Each structure stands twice: as C-alpha cells, then as structure tokens.
Short mmCIF file of C-alpha atoms and ligand atoms in Angstrom, two decimals:
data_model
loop_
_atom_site.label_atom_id
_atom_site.label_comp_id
_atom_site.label_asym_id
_atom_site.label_seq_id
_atom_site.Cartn_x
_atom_site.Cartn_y
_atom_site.Cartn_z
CA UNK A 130 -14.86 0.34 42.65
CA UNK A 131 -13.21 -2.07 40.25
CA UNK A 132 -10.23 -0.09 40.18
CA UNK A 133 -10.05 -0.37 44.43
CA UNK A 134 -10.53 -4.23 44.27
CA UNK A 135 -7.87 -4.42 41.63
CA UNK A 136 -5.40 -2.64 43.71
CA UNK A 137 -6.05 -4.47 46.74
CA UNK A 138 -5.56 -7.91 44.95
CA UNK A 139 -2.21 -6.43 43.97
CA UNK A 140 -1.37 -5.34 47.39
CA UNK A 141 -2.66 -8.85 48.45
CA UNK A 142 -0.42 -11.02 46.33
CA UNK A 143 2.27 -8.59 47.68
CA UNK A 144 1.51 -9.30 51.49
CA UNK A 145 1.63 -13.03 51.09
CA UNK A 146 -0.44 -13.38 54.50
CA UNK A 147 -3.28 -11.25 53.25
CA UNK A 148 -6.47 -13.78 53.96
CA UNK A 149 -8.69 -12.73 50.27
CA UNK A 150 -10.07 -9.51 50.65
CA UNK A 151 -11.05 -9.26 47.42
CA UNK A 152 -13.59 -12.21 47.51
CA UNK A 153 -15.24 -9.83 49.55
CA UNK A 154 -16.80 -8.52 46.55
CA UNK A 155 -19.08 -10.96 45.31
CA UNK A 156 -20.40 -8.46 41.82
CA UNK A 157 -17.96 -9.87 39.38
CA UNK A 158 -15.77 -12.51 39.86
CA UNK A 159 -13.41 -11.78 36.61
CA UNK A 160 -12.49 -8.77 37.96
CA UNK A 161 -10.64 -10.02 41.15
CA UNK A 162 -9.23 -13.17 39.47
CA UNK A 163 -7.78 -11.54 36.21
CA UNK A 164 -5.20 -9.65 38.53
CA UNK A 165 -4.29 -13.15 40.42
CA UNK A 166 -3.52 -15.37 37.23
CA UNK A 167 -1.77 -12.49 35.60
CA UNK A 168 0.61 -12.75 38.30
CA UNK A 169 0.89 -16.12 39.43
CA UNK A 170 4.22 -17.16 38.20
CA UNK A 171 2.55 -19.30 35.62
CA UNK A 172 4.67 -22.20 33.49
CA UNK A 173 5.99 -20.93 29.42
CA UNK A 174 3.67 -23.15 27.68
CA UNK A 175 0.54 -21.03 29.39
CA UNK A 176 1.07 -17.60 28.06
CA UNK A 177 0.64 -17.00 24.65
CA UNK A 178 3.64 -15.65 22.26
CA UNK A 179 4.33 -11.84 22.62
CA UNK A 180 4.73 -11.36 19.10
CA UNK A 181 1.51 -12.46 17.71
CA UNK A 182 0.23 -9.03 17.27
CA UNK A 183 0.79 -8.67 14.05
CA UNK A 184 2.25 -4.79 13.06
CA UNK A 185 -0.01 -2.53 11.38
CA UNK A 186 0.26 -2.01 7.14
CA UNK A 187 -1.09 0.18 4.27
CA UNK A 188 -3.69 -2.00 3.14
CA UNK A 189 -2.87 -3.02 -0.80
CA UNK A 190 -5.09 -1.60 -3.74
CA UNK A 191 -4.37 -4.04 -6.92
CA UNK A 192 -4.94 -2.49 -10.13
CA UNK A 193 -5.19 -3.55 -13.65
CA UNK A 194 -4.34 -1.33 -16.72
CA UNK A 195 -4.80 -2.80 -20.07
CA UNK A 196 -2.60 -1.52 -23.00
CA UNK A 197 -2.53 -2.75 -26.69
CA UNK A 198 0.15 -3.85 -28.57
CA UNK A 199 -0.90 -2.38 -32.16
CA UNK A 200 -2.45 1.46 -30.68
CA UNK A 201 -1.63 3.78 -28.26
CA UNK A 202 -3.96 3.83 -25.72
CA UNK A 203 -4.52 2.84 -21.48
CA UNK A 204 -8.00 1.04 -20.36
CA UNK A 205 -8.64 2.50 -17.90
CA UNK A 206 -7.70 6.27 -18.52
CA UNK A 207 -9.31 6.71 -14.81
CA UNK A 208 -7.91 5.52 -11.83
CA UNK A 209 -8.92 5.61 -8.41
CA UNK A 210 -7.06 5.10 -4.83
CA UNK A 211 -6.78 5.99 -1.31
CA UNK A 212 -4.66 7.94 0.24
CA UNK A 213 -1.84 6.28 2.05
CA UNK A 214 -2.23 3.10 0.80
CA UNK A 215 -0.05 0.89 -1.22
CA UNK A 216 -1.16 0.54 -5.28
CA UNK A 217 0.20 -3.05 -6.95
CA UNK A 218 -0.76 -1.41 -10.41
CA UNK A 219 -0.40 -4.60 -13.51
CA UNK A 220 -0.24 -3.47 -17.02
CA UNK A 221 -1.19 -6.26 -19.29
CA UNK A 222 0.16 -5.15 -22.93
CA UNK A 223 -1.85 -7.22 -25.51
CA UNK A 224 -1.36 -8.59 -28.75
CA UNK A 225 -1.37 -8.64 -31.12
CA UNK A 226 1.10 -5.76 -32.51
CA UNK A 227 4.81 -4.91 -31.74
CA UNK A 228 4.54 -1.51 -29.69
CA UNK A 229 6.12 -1.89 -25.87
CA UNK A 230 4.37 0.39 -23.32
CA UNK A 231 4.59 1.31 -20.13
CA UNK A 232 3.27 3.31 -17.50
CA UNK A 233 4.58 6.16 -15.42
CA UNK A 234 2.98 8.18 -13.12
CA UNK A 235 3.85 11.70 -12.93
CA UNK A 236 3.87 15.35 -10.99
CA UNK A 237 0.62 17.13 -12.96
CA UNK A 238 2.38 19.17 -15.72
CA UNK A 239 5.51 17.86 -16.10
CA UNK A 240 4.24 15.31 -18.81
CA UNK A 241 5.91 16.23 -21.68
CA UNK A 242 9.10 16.84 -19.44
CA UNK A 243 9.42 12.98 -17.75
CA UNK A 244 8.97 11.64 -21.30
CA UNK A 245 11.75 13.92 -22.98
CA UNK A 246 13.20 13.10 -20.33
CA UNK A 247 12.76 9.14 -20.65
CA UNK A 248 13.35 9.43 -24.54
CA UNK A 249 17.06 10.47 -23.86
CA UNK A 250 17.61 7.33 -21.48
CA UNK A 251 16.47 4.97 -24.34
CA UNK A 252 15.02 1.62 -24.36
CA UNK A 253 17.81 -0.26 -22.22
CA UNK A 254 16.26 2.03 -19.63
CA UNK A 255 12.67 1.44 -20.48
CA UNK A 256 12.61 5.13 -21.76
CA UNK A 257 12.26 6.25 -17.79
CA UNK A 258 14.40 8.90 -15.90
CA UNK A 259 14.37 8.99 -12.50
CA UNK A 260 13.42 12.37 -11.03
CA UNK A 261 11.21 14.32 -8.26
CA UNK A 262 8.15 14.58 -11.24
CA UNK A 263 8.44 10.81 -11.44
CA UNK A 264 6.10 9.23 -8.99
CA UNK A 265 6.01 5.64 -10.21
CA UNK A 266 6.63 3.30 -13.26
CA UNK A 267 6.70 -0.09 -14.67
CA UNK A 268 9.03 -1.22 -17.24
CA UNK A 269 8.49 -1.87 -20.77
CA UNK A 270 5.85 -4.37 -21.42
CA UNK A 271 6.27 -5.71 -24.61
CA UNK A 272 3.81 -7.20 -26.88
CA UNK A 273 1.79 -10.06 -25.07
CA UNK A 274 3.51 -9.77 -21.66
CA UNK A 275 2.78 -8.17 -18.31
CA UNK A 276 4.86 -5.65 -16.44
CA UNK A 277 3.95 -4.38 -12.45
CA UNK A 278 4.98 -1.79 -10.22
CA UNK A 279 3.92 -1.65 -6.28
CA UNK A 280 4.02 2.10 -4.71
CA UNK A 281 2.47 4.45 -2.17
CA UNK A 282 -0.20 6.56 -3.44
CA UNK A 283 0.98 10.03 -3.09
CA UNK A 284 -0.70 13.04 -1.48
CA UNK A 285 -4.53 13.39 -2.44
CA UNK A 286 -4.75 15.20 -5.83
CA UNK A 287 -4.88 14.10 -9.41
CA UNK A 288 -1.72 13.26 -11.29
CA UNK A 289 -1.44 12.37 -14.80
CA UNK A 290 0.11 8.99 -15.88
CA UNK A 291 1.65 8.07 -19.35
CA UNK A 292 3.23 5.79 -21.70
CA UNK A 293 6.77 7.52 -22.38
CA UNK A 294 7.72 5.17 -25.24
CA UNK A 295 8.39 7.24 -27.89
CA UNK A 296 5.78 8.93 -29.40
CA UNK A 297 3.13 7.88 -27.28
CA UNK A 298 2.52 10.06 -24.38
CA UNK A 299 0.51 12.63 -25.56
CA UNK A 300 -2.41 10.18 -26.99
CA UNK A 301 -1.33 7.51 -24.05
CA UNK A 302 -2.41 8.80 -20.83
CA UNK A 303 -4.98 8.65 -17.96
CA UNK A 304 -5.40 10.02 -14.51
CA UNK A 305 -4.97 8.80 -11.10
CA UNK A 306 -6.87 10.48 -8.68
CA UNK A 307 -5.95 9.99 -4.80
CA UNK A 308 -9.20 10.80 -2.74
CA UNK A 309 -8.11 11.76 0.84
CU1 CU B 296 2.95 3.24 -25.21
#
C-alpha cells in the first residue's frame, strides 16, 4: 500500500497536471509528503552535507605494559584483544635502573628466532628485524621514558610477545591472546 502511494506521488510530480492523488490516502501523512520534498527542487542551504556520514573504523583498544628499568620483566604478562581491531599498546619503562626494553610481538615459536634475529641488528635498530614472525614492536624505551606502537590485532590465536634486548627475552615475555 505504501509502496503504491509512493509511486503514484512520483508519477504525480512527473505529470505536472496530476490534481493530488495521493492525499487520497488519509492513514499517514509522512508517507505521501516525504516523496514530494525529496524532490522539490529545494535551495543548497536546505539539504544537509553528503559527507557527514562518517566512514566506518576498527574501533581502538589502548593498552598499557609496564616494564622496569633495573629487572627483566612485562606487567602485564597477559594481554587481551579483539579481533580486527586496532591495539595502541604504551610501554612505560620505569626507573629507576639503566636496562632499555621493548616489546615485540611475535609468530608463536619463533621467539628465540626474532630476538637472534634483533641481536644482530643492534641497538641503532632497537635490536628489531623486520620479518613475517614479527607482528608488531615498539622501540627501545629507555630508563624512565615511554615508547608506543599502534597495530591490527592479528588472526584470533595466542602469540607470544618479548623484550629482544639482549638477554632478556627468555625471562621477558607475556602473551597476547586475540579472542575471535
Ligand atoms: Cu628488556
């Protein structure tokens, strides 16, 4: 029914002499205006902008992982996120002490591989290698500072993450899990 009176509105405002038909149907009056001011050749300032629809995003998990600057150790050594979202992951490295960390998250078993791996890249490179095991990383943080990294979780599962300053990443570790 609505979809008749909507056509013949249409057809109305196309045969300029058509005498109202639709006011015929006295039920709901929104339903045989709406068609008539959507077409009227209305002036700019009436119609809103096209582009307020804002595009759809990952919503943005923020997480905080605490380090210390004198052992070797993450707080949390549990995280937890989302699938398909987008992690803003902080490491706060306090003091006091002198050891840098950092954090990188890694392809389950491949551990000792992405810090070897680091090692051989040295500190001007923050002890990280880029490869298919790495997932994500911060820099170094050094003692009393901050470092960040913003990613997309990866596929649900449970993947290990590390410190791969020297020495560290077999005490320094946690896991991530991504529920689906
Ligand atoms: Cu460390």
């Amino acid at each position: 029914m609505r979809t008749t009176s909507f056509l013949l509105a249409g057809l109305c405002l196309l045969a300029v002499a058509c005498d109202k038909p639709a006011s015929a149907n006295k039920g709901d009056p929104s339903t045989t205006t709406a068609p008539v001011v959507s077409s009227t050749a209305a002036p700019p300032s009436a119609t809103p902008p096209p582009t307020s629809a804002p595009a759809p995003e990952a919503k943005t998990v923020d997480l905080k992982i605490t380090a210390n600057a004198s052992t070797m150790a993450f707080d949390p050594t549990t995280l937890t996120v989302p699938a398909g979202s987008m992690v803003h992951l902080v490491i706060e490295n306090k003091g006091p002490g002198a050891l840098p960390h950092n954090w990188a998250l890694v392809m389950p078993g491949t551990e000792a591989k992405v810090a070897a791996d680091g090692l051989a890249k040295g500190e001007t490179e923050n002890y990280i290698s880029a490869s298919s095991d790495l997932l994500a990383n911060t820099p170094l943080a050094k003692a009393g500072t901050n470092t960040e990294v913003t990613f997309k979780a990866p596929p649900p599962g449970k993947y290990p993450y590390i410190c791969t300053f020297p020495g560290h990443y077999m005490m320094m570790k946690g896991v991530l899990t991504v529920t689906p």
